[in-house]
PDB file of C-alpha atoms in Angstrom:
ATOM      1  CA  MET V  23     -25.224  -1.296   5.529  1.00 76.00           C
ATOM      2  CA  ILE V  24     -25.622   2.501   5.620  1.00 82.00           C
ATOM      3  CA  LEU V  25     -23.556   2.341   8.769  1.00 88.00           C
ATOM      4  CA  ILE V  26     -20.731   0.553   7.013  1.00 89.00           C
ATOM      5  CA  THR V  27     -20.568   2.971   4.047  1.00 88.00           C
ATOM      6  CA  LEU V  28     -20.436   6.045   6.640  1.00 90.00           C
ATOM      7  CA  THR V  29     -17.656   4.421   8.331  1.00 91.00           C
ATOM      8  CA  HIS V  30     -16.170   3.725   4.854  1.00 90.00           C
ATOM      9  CA  VAL V  31     -16.271   7.349   3.729  1.00 89.00           C
ATOM     10  CA  VAL V  32     -15.049   8.393   6.874  1.00 93.00           C
ATOM     11  CA  ALA V  33     -12.015   6.298   7.218  1.00 93.00           C
ATOM     12  CA  GLY V  34     -11.223   6.868   3.649  1.00 90.00           C
ATOM     13  CA  SER V  35     -11.085  10.675   4.204  1.00 91.00           C
ATOM     14  CA  ALA V  36      -8.882  10.401   7.197  1.00 93.00           C
ATOM     15  CA  ALA V  37      -6.564   7.788   5.111  1.00 92.00           C
ATOM     16  CA  LEU V  38      -6.081  10.567   2.368  1.00 91.00           C
ATOM     17  CA  LEU V  39      -5.395  13.215   4.535  1.00 92.00           C
ATOM     18  CA  ALA V  40      -3.081  11.103   6.559  1.00 92.00           C
ATOM     19  CA  GLY V  41      -1.539   9.891   4.044  1.00 90.00           C
ATOM     20  CA  ALA V  42      -0.703  13.150   2.427  1.00 89.00           C
ATOM     21  CA  GLY V  43       0.644  14.191   5.611  1.00 89.00           C
ATOM     22  CA  ALA V  44       2.868  11.165   5.827  1.00 87.00           C
ATOM     23  CA  LEU V  45       4.409  11.744   2.825  1.00 83.00           C
ATOM     24  CA  ALA V  46       4.868  15.506   3.150  1.00 82.00           C
ATOM     25  CA  VAL V  47       6.507  15.639   7.175  1.00 82.00           C
ATOM     26  CA  ARG V  48       9.863  14.597   7.563  1.00 78.00           C
ATOM     27  CA  LYS V  49      10.348  10.811   7.803  1.00 76.00           C
ATOM     28  CA  GLY V  50      11.492   8.918  10.808  1.00 73.00           C
ATOM     29  CA  GLY V  51      10.418  11.577  13.089  1.00 79.00           C
ATOM     30  CA  ARG V  52       7.398  11.493  16.108  1.00 85.00           C
ATOM     31  CA  LEU V  53       5.425  13.277  13.711  1.00 88.00           C
ATOM     32  CA  HIS V  54       5.640  11.163  10.535  1.00 87.00           C
ATOM     33  CA  ALA V  55       5.082   8.243  13.148  1.00 87.00           C
ATOM     34  CA  ARG V  56       1.898   9.833  14.779  1.00 91.00           C
ATOM     35  CA  ILE V  57       0.329  10.273  11.078  1.00 91.00           C
ATOM     36  CA  GLY V  58       1.576   7.389   9.882  1.00 89.00           C
ATOM     37  CA  THR V  59      -0.571   5.498  12.737  1.00 91.00           C
ATOM     38  CA  ILE V  60      -3.513   7.202  12.018  1.00 94.00           C
ATOM     39  CA  PHE V  61      -3.242   6.129   8.417  1.00 93.00           C
ATOM     40  CA  PHE V  62      -2.689   2.461   9.373  1.00 94.00           C
ATOM     41  CA  ALA V  63      -5.748   2.596  11.332  1.00 94.00           C
ATOM     42  CA  ALA V  64      -7.752   4.227   8.698  1.00 95.00           C
ATOM     43  CA  MET V  65      -6.581   2.281   6.131  1.00 95.00           C
ATOM     44  CA  LEU V  66      -7.488  -1.022   7.717  1.00 94.00           C
ATOM     45  CA  VAL V  67     -11.156   0.281   8.289  1.00 95.00           C
ATOM     46  CA  LEU V  68     -11.378   1.491   4.629  1.00 94.00           C
ATOM     47  CA  THR V  69     -10.161  -1.422   3.181  1.00 94.00           C
ATOM     48  CA  LEU V  70     -12.006  -3.829   5.014  1.00 94.00           C
ATOM     49  CA  SER V  71     -15.346  -1.685   5.090  1.00 93.00           C
ATOM     50  CA  GLY V  72     -14.695  -1.589   1.174  1.00 92.00           C
ATOM     51  CA  ALA V  73     -14.191  -5.177   0.751  1.00 94.00           C
ATOM     52  CA  LEU V  74     -17.519  -6.166   2.737  1.00 94.00           C
ATOM     53  CA  ILE V  75     -19.374  -3.538   0.840  1.00 93.00           C
ATOM     54  CA  ALA V  76     -18.058  -4.955  -2.368  1.00 92.00           C
ATOM     55  CA  ALA V  77     -18.844  -8.519  -1.425  1.00 92.00           C
ATOM     56  CA  PHE V  78     -22.675  -7.418  -0.547  1.00 90.00           C
ATOM     57  CA  LYS V  79     -23.239  -5.899  -4.010  1.00 89.00           C
ATOM     58  CA  PRO V  80     -21.482  -8.008  -5.150  1.00 89.00           C
ATOM     59  CA  GLU V  81     -18.228  -6.963  -6.749  1.00 92.00           C
ATOM     60  CA  ARG V  82     -15.792  -9.977  -6.131  1.00 93.00           C
ATOM     61  CA  ALA V  83     -13.011  -8.830  -8.040  1.00 93.00           C
ATOM     62  CA  THR V  84     -13.102  -5.555  -6.203  1.00 93.00           C
ATOM     63  CA  ALA V  85     -13.678  -7.202  -2.868  1.00 95.00           C
ATOM     64  CA  VAL V  86     -10.282  -9.124  -3.280  1.00 95.00           C
ATOM     65  CA  ILE V  87      -8.745  -5.667  -4.238  1.00 95.00           C
ATOM     66  CA  GLY V  88      -9.940  -4.411  -0.921  1.00 94.00           C
ATOM     67  CA  ILE V  89      -8.106  -7.160   0.829  1.00 96.00           C
ATOM     68  CA  ILE V  90      -4.849  -7.086  -1.158  1.00 96.00           C
ATOM     69  CA  THR V  91      -4.725  -3.081  -0.294  1.00 95.00           C
ATOM     70  CA  CYS V  92      -5.147  -4.225   3.470  1.00 96.00           C
ATOM     71  CA  TYR V  93      -2.557  -6.525   3.445  1.00 96.00           C
ATOM     72  CA  LEU V  94       0.063  -3.921   1.957  1.00 96.00           C
ATOM     73  CA  VAL V  95      -0.981  -1.774   4.751  1.00 95.00           C
ATOM     74  CA  ALA V  96      -0.374  -4.403   7.221  1.00 95.00           C
ATOM     75  CA  THR V  97       2.838  -5.719   6.210  1.00 94.00           C
ATOM     76  CA  ALA V  98       4.186  -2.199   5.563  1.00 92.00           C
ATOM     77  CA  TRP V  99       3.231  -1.565   9.389  1.00 91.00           C
ATOM     78  CA  ARG V 100       5.006  -4.738  10.482  1.00 89.00           C
ATOM     79  CA  SER V 101       8.241  -3.994   8.644  1.00 87.00           C
ATOM     80  CA  ALA V 102       8.142  -0.480  10.417  1.00 83.00           C
ATOM     81  CA  LYS V 103       7.515  -2.127  14.022  1.00 82.00           C
ATOM     82  CA  ARG V 104       9.836  -5.094  13.696  1.00 79.00           C
ATOM     83  CA  ARG V 105      12.993  -3.450  13.816  1.00 76.00           C
ATOM     84  CA  GLY V 106      15.006  -6.731  14.137  1.00 79.00           C
ATOM     85  CA  GLY V 107      14.072  -7.512  10.211  1.00 79.00           C
ATOM     86  CA  ARG V 108      13.330 -11.093  10.918  1.00 84.00           C
ATOM     87  CA  ALA V 109      10.548 -13.187   9.571  1.00 84.00           C
ATOM     88  CA  GLY V 110       8.018 -14.855  11.594  1.00 86.00           C
ATOM     89  CA  ARG V 111       4.425 -16.210  11.603  1.00 90.00           C
ATOM     90  CA  PHE V 112       2.906 -13.233  10.613  1.00 91.00           C
ATOM     91  CA  GLU V 113       4.804 -13.109   7.231  1.00 92.00           C
ATOM     92  CA  LEU V 114       4.064 -16.945   6.630  1.00 93.00           C
ATOM     93  CA  ALA V 115       0.346 -16.347   7.228  1.00 95.00           C
ATOM     94  CA  ALA V 116       0.237 -12.726   4.848  1.00 94.00           C
ATOM     95  CA  LEU V 117       2.024 -15.200   2.098  1.00 96.00           C
ATOM     96  CA  ALA V 118      -0.720 -17.255   2.129  1.00 96.00           C
ATOM     97  CA  VAL V 119      -3.229 -14.400   1.949  1.00 96.00           C
ATOM     98  CA  ILE V 120      -1.590 -12.679  -0.848  1.00 96.00           C
ATOM     99  CA  LEU V 121      -1.061 -15.753  -3.025  1.00 96.00           C
ATOM    100  CA  ALA V 122      -4.726 -16.779  -2.607  1.00 97.00           C
ATOM    101  CA  CYS V 123      -5.537 -13.099  -3.582  1.00 96.00           C
ATOM    102  CA  GLY V 124      -3.673 -12.842  -6.301  1.00 96.00           C
ATOM    103  CA  SER V 125      -5.014 -16.121  -7.641  1.00 95.00           C
ATOM    104  CA  ALA V 126      -8.289 -15.257  -7.331  1.00 96.00           C
ATOM    105  CA  GLU V 127      -7.712 -12.025  -9.158  1.00 96.00           C
ATOM    106  CA  LEU V 128      -5.940 -13.667 -12.272  1.00 95.00           C
ATOM    107  CA  GLY V 129      -8.707 -16.032 -12.354  1.00 95.00           C
ATOM    108  CA  PHE V 130     -11.464 -13.591 -12.398  1.00 95.00           C
ATOM    109  CA  GLY V 131      -9.294 -11.381 -15.172  1.00 95.00           C
ATOM    110  CA  LEU V 132      -9.188 -14.421 -17.041  1.00 95.00           C
ATOM    111  CA  GLN V 133     -13.553 -15.047 -16.505  1.00 93.00           C
ATOM    112  CA  ALA V 134     -13.982 -11.652 -17.620  1.00 93.00           C
ATOM    113  CA  LEU V 135     -11.223 -11.601 -20.442  1.00 93.00           C
ATOM    114  CA  ASN V 136     -13.482 -14.694 -21.996  1.00 92.00           C
ATOM    115  CA  SER V 137     -16.965 -13.461 -21.182  1.00 91.00           C
ATOM    116  CA  PRO V 138     -19.067 -11.456 -23.640  1.00 90.00           C
ATOM    117  CA  ARG V 139     -18.936  -7.950 -21.877  1.00 89.00           C
ATOM    118  CA  GLY V 140     -15.334  -8.279 -20.550  1.00 88.00           C
ATOM    119  CA  ARG V 141     -16.415  -7.972 -17.082  1.00 90.00           C
ATOM    120  CA  ILE V 142     -16.689  -9.675 -13.815  1.00 88.00           C
ATOM    121  CA  ASP V 143     -19.893  -7.933 -11.827  1.00 89.00           C
ATOM    122  CA  LEU V 144     -19.125  -4.312 -12.736  1.00 85.00           C
ATOM    123  CA  LEU V 145     -15.312  -4.392 -12.994  1.00 89.00           C
ATOM    124  CA  PRO V 146     -13.633  -4.530 -16.532  1.00 91.00           C
ATOM    125  CA  TYR V 147     -10.568  -7.390 -16.952  1.00 92.00           C
ATOM    126  CA  GLN V 148      -7.800  -5.256 -17.205  1.00 93.00           C
ATOM    127  CA  PRO V 149      -7.445  -4.123 -13.382  1.00 92.00           C
ATOM    128  CA  MET V 150      -7.799  -7.417 -12.547  1.00 95.00           C
ATOM    129  CA  PHE V 151      -4.492  -8.569 -14.064  1.00 96.00           C
ATOM    130  CA  VAL V 152      -2.992  -5.511 -12.503  1.00 95.00           C
ATOM    131  CA  PHE V 153      -3.488  -6.183  -8.934  1.00 95.00           C
ATOM    132  CA  GLY V 154      -3.186 -10.209  -9.886  1.00 95.00           C
ATOM    133  CA  GLY V 155       0.354  -9.227 -10.945  1.00 95.00           C
ATOM    134  CA  LEU V 156       0.629  -6.865  -7.844  1.00 95.00           C
ATOM    135  CA  ALA V 157      -0.153  -9.358  -5.492  1.00 95.00           C
ATOM    136  CA  LEU V 158       2.111 -12.254  -7.040  1.00 95.00           C
ATOM    137  CA  LEU V 159       5.030  -9.973  -6.893  1.00 95.00           C
ATOM    138  CA  ALA V 160       4.300  -9.108  -3.221  1.00 95.00           C
ATOM    139  CA  ALA V 161       3.973 -12.801  -2.492  1.00 96.00           C
ATOM    140  CA  ALA V 162       7.419 -13.385  -4.611  1.00 95.00           C
ATOM    141  CA  LEU V 163       9.141 -10.655  -2.171  1.00 93.00           C
ATOM    142  CA  ASP V 164       7.601 -12.171   0.924  1.00 93.00           C
ATOM    143  CA  LEU V 165       9.091 -15.648   0.154  1.00 94.00           C
ATOM    144  CA  ASN V 166      12.541 -13.980  -0.561  1.00 91.00           C
ATOM    145  CA  PHE V 167      12.208 -12.354   3.004  1.00 90.00           C
ATOM    146  CA  ILE V 168      10.920 -15.673   4.471  1.00 91.00           C
ATOM    147  CA  LEU V 169      13.999 -17.718   2.803  1.00 90.00           C
ATOM    148  CA  ARG V 170      16.349 -14.886   3.724  1.00 87.00           C
ATOM    149  CA  ARG V 171      14.735 -15.165   7.501  1.00 85.00           C
ATOM    150  CA  GLN V 172      16.015 -11.284   7.908  1.00 83.00           C
ATOM    151  CA  LEU V 173      16.402  -8.058   6.130  1.00 83.00           C
ATOM    152  CA  SER V 174      18.512  -5.339   6.229  1.00 80.00           C
ATOM    153  CA  GLY V 175      18.201  -2.047   7.604  1.00 77.00           C
ATOM    154  CA  ALA V 176      17.685  -0.743   4.070  1.00 79.00           C
ATOM    155  CA  GLN V 177      15.666  -3.672   2.803  1.00 83.00           C
ATOM    156  CA  ARG V 178      13.252  -3.260   5.635  1.00 85.00           C
ATOM    157  CA  ILE V 179      12.562   0.293   5.343  1.00 84.00           C
ATOM    158  CA  GLY V 180      12.459  -0.083   1.684  1.00 84.00           C
ATOM    159  CA  ARG V 181       9.534  -2.611   2.146  1.00 88.00           C
ATOM    160  CA  HIS V 182       8.030  -0.239   4.492  1.00 88.00           C
ATOM    161  CA  ALA V 183       8.242   2.663   1.972  1.00 87.00           C
ATOM    162  CA  TRP V 184       6.683   1.150  -1.260  1.00 89.00           C
ATOM    163  CA  ARG V 185       3.919  -1.099   0.729  1.00 92.00           C
ATOM    164  CA  MET V 186       2.562   2.116   2.454  1.00 91.00           C
ATOM    165  CA  SER V 187       2.832   4.236  -0.917  1.00 90.00           C
ATOM    166  CA  ALA V 188       1.254   1.629  -2.838  1.00 92.00           C
ATOM    167  CA  ALA V 189      -1.668   1.352  -0.643  1.00 93.00           C
ATOM    168  CA  MET V 190      -1.995   5.125  -0.836  1.00 92.00           C
ATOM    169  CA  LEU V 191      -1.786   4.984  -4.329  1.00 92.00           C
ATOM    170  CA  ILE V 192      -4.518   2.159  -4.506  1.00 92.00           C
ATOM    171  CA  ALA V 193      -6.928   4.724  -2.313  1.00 91.00           C
ATOM    172  CA  THR V 194      -6.185   8.160  -4.236  1.00 91.00           C
ATOM    173  CA  THR V 195      -6.885   6.279  -7.602  1.00 89.00           C
ATOM    174  CA  SER V 196      -9.909   4.651  -6.238  1.00 87.00           C
ATOM    175  CA  PHE V 197     -11.358   8.051  -4.871  1.00 85.00           C
ATOM    176  CA  PHE V 198     -10.426  10.767  -7.779  1.00 82.00           C
ATOM    177  CA  GLN V 199     -10.951   8.231 -10.748  1.00 80.00           C
ATOM    178  CA  GLY V 200     -13.129   5.873  -9.248  1.00 77.00           C
ATOM    179  CA  GLN V 201     -15.739   7.957  -7.467  1.00 77.00           C
ATOM    180  CA  GLN V 202     -16.173  10.916 -10.114  1.00 73.00           C
ATOM    181  CA  ASP V 203     -19.844  10.123  -9.891  1.00 77.00           C
ATOM    182  CA  ILE V 204     -20.231  12.214  -6.918  1.00 77.00           C
ATOM    183  CA  PHE V 205     -18.315  15.245  -8.087  1.00 77.00           C
ATOM    184  CA  PRO V 206     -20.432  17.809 -10.121  1.00 79.00           C
ATOM    185  CA  ALA V 207     -21.026  16.956 -13.413  1.00 80.00           C
ATOM    186  CA  ALA V 208     -18.497  19.813 -14.795  1.00 79.00           C
ATOM    187  CA  TRP V 209     -15.727  18.523 -12.762  1.00 81.00           C
ATOM    188  CA  ARG V 210     -15.774  14.998 -13.942  1.00 80.00           C
ATOM    189  CA  GLY V 211     -13.122  13.805 -16.475  1.00 79.00           C
ATOM    190  CA  MET V 212     -10.920  16.479 -15.669  1.00 83.00           C
ATOM    191  CA  ALA V 213      -7.179  15.990 -16.016  1.00 82.00           C
ATOM    192  CA  ILE V 214      -6.387  17.429 -12.725  1.00 87.00           C
ATOM    193  CA  TRP V 215      -7.801  14.420 -10.936  1.00 83.00           C
ATOM    194  CA  TYR V 216      -4.667  12.562 -11.886  1.00 86.00           C
ATOM    195  CA  LEU V 217      -2.247  14.931 -10.345  1.00 90.00           C
ATOM    196  CA  PRO V 218      -2.987  13.226  -6.667  1.00 87.00           C
ATOM    197  CA  ALA V 219      -2.315   9.698  -7.868  1.00 87.00           C
ATOM    198  CA  LEU V 220       0.989  10.703 -10.178  1.00 90.00           C
ATOM    199  CA  ALA V 221       2.164  13.042  -6.941  1.00 89.00           C
ATOM    200  CA  VAL V 222       1.758   9.671  -4.502  1.00 89.00           C
ATOM    201  CA  LEU V 223       3.480   7.683  -7.330  1.00 89.00           C
ATOM    202  CA  ALA V 224       6.396  10.151  -7.966  1.00 89.00           C
ATOM    203  CA  ALA V 225       7.060  10.355  -3.905  1.00 85.00           C
ATOM    204  CA  MET V 226       6.834   6.566  -3.551  1.00 84.00           C
ATOM    205  CA  LEU V 227       9.407   6.280  -6.475  1.00 86.00           C
ATOM    206  CA  PHE V 228      11.633   8.995  -5.172  1.00 85.00           C
ATOM    207  CA  TRP V 229      11.517   7.422  -1.041  1.00 80.00           C
ATOM    208  CA  ILE V 230      12.313   4.167  -2.693  1.00 78.00           C
ATOM    209  CA  PHE V 231      15.195   5.094  -4.366  1.00 81.00           C
ATOM    210  CA  ARG V 232      16.823   7.142  -1.623  1.00 79.00           C
ATOM    211  CA  VAL V 233      16.199   4.430   1.010  1.00 75.00           C
ATOM    212  CA  ARG V 234      17.668   1.492  -1.020  1.00 69.00           C
ATOM    213  CA  PHE V 235      20.440   3.751  -2.677  1.00 71.00           C
ATOM    214  CA  GLY V 236      20.730   6.984  -0.762  1.00 64.00           C
ATOM    215  CA  GLY V 237      21.758   5.836   2.485  1.00 57.00           C
ATOM    216  CA  ALA V 238      18.900   7.426   3.914  1.00 50.00           C
ATOM    217  CA  TRP V 239      17.834   4.686   6.032  1.00 50.00           C
ATOM    218  CA  ARG V 240      21.140   4.831   8.230  1.00 51.00           C
ATOM    219  CA  LYS V 241      19.789   7.463  10.539  1.00 49.00           C
ATOM    220  CA  TRP V 242      16.568   5.414  11.627  1.00 48.00           C
ATOM    221  CA  PRO V 243      17.088   3.544  14.880  1.00 47.00           C
ATOM    222  CA  PRO V 244      18.441   0.044  14.234  1.00 45.00           C
ATOM    223  CA  GLY V 245      17.083  -3.013  15.529  1.00 45.00           C
ATOM    224  CA  PRO V 246      18.758  -5.475  17.949  1.00 44.00           C
ATOM    225  CA  ASN V 247      19.953  -7.637  14.956  1.00 44.00           C
ATOM    226  CA  VAL V 248      20.502  -4.480  12.683  1.00 43.00           C
ATOM    227  CA  SER V 249      23.916  -2.923  13.325  1.00 43.00           C
ATOM    228  CA  ARG V 250      24.419   0.337  12.302  1.00 44.00           C
ATOM    229  CA  ALA V 251      26.485   1.527   9.102  1.00 43.00           C
ATOM    230  CA  PRO V 252      30.219   2.927   9.356  1.00 46.00           C
ATOM    231  CA  SER V 253      30.596   6.173  10.482  1.00 42.00           C
ATOM    232  CA  SER V 254      31.792   8.686   7.761  1.00 44.00           C
ATOM    233  CA  SER V 255      33.348  12.021   7.698  1.00 42.00           C
ATOM    234  CA  ARG V 256      30.391  13.131   5.423  1.00 45.00           C
ATOM    235  CA  PRO V 257      27.076  13.806   6.975  1.00 41.00           C
ATOM    236  CA  ALA V 258      24.400  11.387   6.130  1.00 42.00           C
ATOM    237  CA  PRO V 259      21.265  12.332   4.589  1.00 40.00           C
ATOM    238  CA  ASP V 260      18.157  13.162   6.527  1.00 37.00           C
ATOM    239  CA  PRO V 261      16.111   9.945   7.380  1.00 37.00           C
ATOM    240  CA  ILE V 262      12.938   9.407   5.341  1.00 38.00           C
TER     241      ILE V 262
END
Protein backbone atom coordinates (compact mmCIF):
# COMPACT_ATOMS: atom_id res chain seq x y z
CA MET A 1 0.00 0.00 0.00
CA ILE A 2 2.94 2.35 0.64
CA LEU A 3 4.12 1.79 -2.95
CA ILE A 4 0.63 2.49 -4.31
CA THR A 5 0.39 5.67 -2.24
CA LEU A 6 3.81 6.86 -3.45
CA THR A 7 2.80 6.12 -7.04
CA HIS A 8 -0.42 8.07 -6.48
CA VAL A 9 1.46 11.12 -5.16
CA VAL A 10 4.01 11.13 -8.00
CA ALA A 11 1.31 10.69 -10.64
CA GLY A 12 -0.78 13.45 -9.06
CA SER A 13 2.14 15.87 -9.14
CA ALA A 14 2.86 15.04 -12.77
CA ALA A 15 -0.82 15.36 -13.71
CA LEU A 16 -1.21 18.79 -12.12
CA LEU A 17 1.94 20.13 -13.79
CA ALA A 18 1.16 18.60 -17.18
CA GLY A 19 -2.47 19.71 -17.01
CA ALA A 20 -1.43 23.29 -16.32
CA GLY A 21 1.02 23.10 -19.21
CA ALA A 22 -1.58 21.68 -21.60
CA LEU A 23 -3.95 24.53 -20.74
CA ALA A 24 -1.22 27.14 -21.18
CA VAL A 25 0.39 26.18 -24.49
CA ARG A 26 -0.99 26.66 -28.00
CA LYS A 27 -3.61 24.00 -28.67
CA GLY A 28 -3.34 21.58 -31.56
CA GLY A 29 0.45 21.75 -31.83
CA ARG A 30 3.10 19.15 -31.10
CA LEU A 31 3.94 20.58 -27.70
CA HIS A 32 0.30 20.44 -26.66
CA ALA A 33 0.07 16.84 -27.88
CA ARG A 34 3.19 15.80 -25.97
CA ILE A 35 2.17 17.48 -22.74
CA GLY A 36 -1.34 16.10 -23.19
CA THR A 37 0.08 12.59 -23.48
CA ILE A 38 1.91 13.03 -20.18
CA PHE A 39 -1.27 14.36 -18.58
CA PHE A 40 -3.28 11.43 -19.94
CA ALA A 41 -0.85 8.81 -18.65
CA ALA A 42 -0.41 10.51 -15.27
CA MET A 43 -4.16 10.87 -14.80
CA LEU A 44 -4.76 7.20 -15.55
CA VAL A 45 -2.24 6.20 -12.90
CA LEU A 46 -3.55 8.83 -10.47
CA THR A 47 -7.22 7.89 -10.79
CA LEU A 48 -6.76 4.13 -10.74
CA SER A 49 -4.34 4.18 -7.83
CA GLY A 50 -6.62 6.61 -5.99
CA ALA A 51 -9.63 4.36 -6.56
CA LEU A 52 -7.65 1.39 -5.24
CA ILE A 53 -6.50 3.27 -2.14
CA ALA A 54 -10.05 4.47 -1.45
CA ALA A 55 -11.48 0.98 -1.89
CA PHE A 56 -9.11 -0.44 0.72
CA LYS A 57 -9.83 2.24 3.36
CA PRO A 58 -12.78 1.78 2.56
CA GLU A 59 -14.19 4.96 1.02
CA ARG A 60 -16.57 3.47 -1.51
CA ALA A 61 -17.98 6.66 -3.01
CA THR A 62 -14.49 8.13 -3.38
CA ALA A 63 -13.36 4.98 -5.21
CA VAL A 64 -16.21 5.43 -7.69
CA ILE A 65 -15.23 9.08 -8.19
CA GLY A 66 -11.76 7.87 -9.15
CA ILE A 67 -13.26 5.61 -11.81
CA ILE A 68 -15.46 8.45 -13.10
CA THR A 69 -12.40 10.68 -13.47
CA CYS A 70 -10.51 7.87 -15.23
CA TYR A 71 -13.46 7.49 -17.62
CA LEU A 72 -13.41 11.22 -18.42
CA VAL A 73 -9.72 11.11 -19.30
CA ALA A 74 -10.00 7.93 -21.36
CA THR A 75 -12.98 9.10 -23.41
CA ALA A 76 -11.42 12.52 -23.95
CA TRP A 77 -8.23 10.90 -25.21
CA ARG A 78 -10.20 8.61 -27.49
CA SER A 79 -12.09 11.57 -28.94
CA ALA A 80 -8.85 13.31 -29.85
CA LYS A 81 -7.30 10.20 -31.39
CA ARG A 82 -10.31 9.01 -33.39
CA ARG A 83 -10.36 11.80 -35.95
CA GLY A 84 -13.08 10.19 -38.01
CA GLY A 85 -15.44 10.97 -35.14
CA ARG A 86 -17.18 7.58 -35.27
CA ALA A 87 -18.57 5.69 -32.29
CA GLY A 88 -17.49 2.10 -31.74
CA ARG A 89 -17.17 -0.64 -29.16
CA PHE A 90 -15.05 1.55 -26.92
CA GLU A 91 -17.88 4.06 -26.59
CA LEU A 92 -20.37 1.28 -25.80
CA ALA A 93 -18.09 -0.07 -23.06
CA ALA A 94 -17.52 3.42 -21.70
CA LEU A 95 -21.27 4.03 -21.58
CA ALA A 96 -21.77 0.88 -19.51
CA VAL A 97 -19.02 1.90 -17.09
CA ILE A 98 -20.27 5.45 -16.56
CA LEU A 99 -23.89 4.34 -16.15
CA ALA A 100 -22.79 1.92 -13.43
CA CYS A 101 -20.69 4.61 -11.74
CA GLY A 102 -23.45 7.21 -11.88
CA SER A 103 -26.03 4.80 -10.49
CA ALA A 104 -23.66 3.72 -7.71
CA GLU A 105 -22.81 7.30 -6.78
CA LEU A 106 -26.46 8.35 -6.60
CA GLY A 107 -27.24 5.25 -4.58
CA PHE A 108 -24.47 6.08 -2.12
CA GLY A 109 -25.78 9.64 -1.95
CA LEU A 110 -29.26 8.47 -1.01
CA GLN A 111 -27.85 6.15 1.65
CA ALA A 112 -25.73 8.95 3.09
CA LEU A 113 -28.63 11.41 3.03
CA ASN A 114 -30.75 9.00 5.08
CA SER A 115 -27.97 8.06 7.51
CA PRO A 116 -27.65 9.72 10.94
CA ARG A 117 -24.26 11.26 10.05
CA GLY A 118 -25.17 12.26 6.50
CA ARG A 119 -22.15 10.33 5.25
CA ILE A 120 -21.03 7.10 3.63
CA ASP A 121 -17.67 6.23 5.14
CA LEU A 122 -15.95 9.66 5.32
CA LEU A 123 -17.65 11.42 2.42
CA PRO A 124 -20.80 13.58 2.87
CA TYR A 125 -23.73 13.08 0.53
CA GLN A 126 -23.40 16.35 -1.45
CA PRO A 127 -20.37 15.34 -3.58
CA MET A 128 -22.01 12.00 -4.31
CA PHE A 129 -24.99 13.71 -5.95
CA VAL A 130 -22.68 16.08 -7.85
CA PHE A 131 -20.57 13.28 -9.29
CA GLY A 132 -23.59 11.06 -9.86
CA GLY A 133 -25.19 13.86 -11.88
CA LEU A 134 -21.95 14.46 -13.80
CA ALA A 135 -21.71 10.76 -14.62
CA LEU A 136 -25.28 10.56 -15.89
CA LEU A 137 -24.78 13.73 -17.97
CA ALA A 138 -21.70 12.17 -19.56
CA ALA A 139 -23.68 8.96 -20.14
CA ALA A 140 -26.45 10.91 -21.89
CA LEU A 141 -23.88 12.56 -24.16
CA ASP A 142 -22.31 9.17 -24.87
CA LEU A 143 -25.69 7.73 -25.80
CA ASN A 144 -26.35 10.68 -28.11
CA PHE A 145 -22.95 10.09 -29.74
CA ILE A 146 -23.65 6.37 -30.20
CA LEU A 147 -27.08 6.97 -31.70
CA ARG A 148 -25.74 9.62 -34.05
CA ARG A 149 -22.80 7.32 -34.87
CA GLN A 150 -20.51 10.22 -35.78
CA LEU A 151 -19.53 13.65 -34.48
CA SER A 152 -18.53 16.71 -36.46
CA GLY A 153 -15.09 18.19 -35.98
CA ALA A 154 -16.31 20.83 -33.55
CA GLN A 155 -18.32 18.31 -31.56
CA ARG A 156 -15.40 15.89 -31.35
CA ILE A 157 -12.91 18.48 -30.15
CA GLY A 158 -15.49 19.97 -27.80
CA ARG A 159 -15.99 16.50 -26.29
CA HIS A 160 -12.23 16.19 -25.84
CA ALA A 161 -11.90 19.65 -24.31
CA TRP A 162 -14.61 19.48 -21.67
CA ARG A 163 -13.75 15.96 -20.51
CA MET A 164 -10.03 16.62 -20.14
CA SER A 165 -10.75 19.92 -18.41
CA ALA A 166 -13.31 18.33 -16.09
CA ALA A 167 -10.77 15.67 -15.10
CA MET A 168 -8.20 18.40 -14.45
CA LEU A 169 -10.75 20.31 -12.37
CA ILE A 170 -11.44 17.23 -10.25
CA ALA A 171 -7.72 16.62 -9.70
CA THR A 172 -7.08 20.27 -8.83
CA THR A 173 -9.98 20.45 -6.39
CA SER A 174 -9.06 17.13 -4.80
CA PHE A 175 -5.56 18.39 -4.04
CA PHE A 176 -6.04 22.03 -3.10
CA GLN A 177 -9.28 21.55 -1.16
CA GLY A 178 -9.22 17.87 -0.28
CA GLN A 179 -5.63 17.50 0.91
CA GLN A 180 -5.17 20.57 3.06
CA ASP A 181 -4.11 18.43 6.02
CA ILE A 182 -0.69 18.16 4.37
CA PHE A 183 -0.34 21.98 4.23
CA PRO A 184 1.23 23.95 7.09
CA ALA A 185 -1.44 24.84 9.64
CA ALA A 186 -1.22 28.57 8.85
CA TRP A 187 -1.99 27.91 5.17
CA ARG A 188 -5.10 25.82 5.66
CA GLY A 189 -8.49 27.29 4.74
CA MET A 190 -7.01 30.21 2.80
CA ALA A 191 -9.16 31.55 -0.05
CA ILE A 192 -6.16 31.48 -2.40
CA TRP A 193 -6.42 27.70 -2.69
CA TYR A 194 -9.65 28.13 -4.66
CA LEU A 195 -7.85 30.02 -7.41
CA PRO A 196 -6.35 26.98 -9.22
CA ALA A 197 -9.75 25.30 -9.53
CA LEU A 198 -11.38 28.55 -10.65
CA ALA A 199 -8.63 29.04 -13.25
CA VAL A 200 -9.20 25.54 -14.65
CA LEU A 201 -12.97 26.11 -14.72
CA ALA A 202 -12.53 29.43 -16.55
CA ALA A 203 -10.18 27.83 -19.08
CA MET A 204 -12.61 24.96 -19.64
CA LEU A 205 -15.52 27.30 -20.34
CA PHE A 206 -13.38 29.48 -22.61
CA TRP A 207 -12.14 26.62 -24.79
CA ILE A 208 -15.51 24.89 -25.00
CA PHE A 209 -17.11 28.14 -26.16
CA ARG A 210 -14.31 28.81 -28.62
CA VAL A 211 -14.39 25.33 -30.11
CA ARG A 212 -18.15 25.08 -30.46
CA PHE A 213 -18.94 28.65 -31.46
CA GLY A 214 -15.70 30.33 -32.52
CA GLY A 215 -14.63 28.03 -35.35
CA ALA A 216 -11.34 27.30 -33.62
CA TRP A 217 -11.53 23.62 -34.55
CA ARG A 218 -11.20 24.26 -38.28
CA LYS A 219 -7.40 24.17 -38.36
CA TRP A 220 -7.27 20.82 -36.60
CA PRO A 221 -6.35 18.01 -38.98
CA PRO A 222 -9.66 16.48 -40.09
CA GLY A 223 -10.27 12.76 -40.02
CA PRO A 224 -10.95 10.72 -43.14
CA ASN A 225 -14.70 11.20 -42.73
CA VAL A 226 -14.68 14.82 -41.61
CA SER A 227 -14.31 17.50 -44.25
CA ARG A 228 -12.78 20.87 -43.64
CA ALA A 229 -15.02 23.88 -43.31
CA PRO A 230 -15.22 26.05 -46.43
CA SER A 231 -12.42 28.53 -46.71
CA SER A 232 -13.12 32.20 -46.14
CA SER A 233 -11.33 35.43 -46.84
CA ARG A 234 -11.22 36.06 -43.10
CA PRO A 235 -8.35 34.37 -41.26
CA ALA A 236 -9.55 31.53 -39.05
CA PRO A 237 -8.84 31.76 -35.33
CA ASP A 238 -5.91 29.87 -33.88
CA PRO A 239 -6.74 26.24 -33.09
CA ILE A 240 -7.21 25.27 -29.49
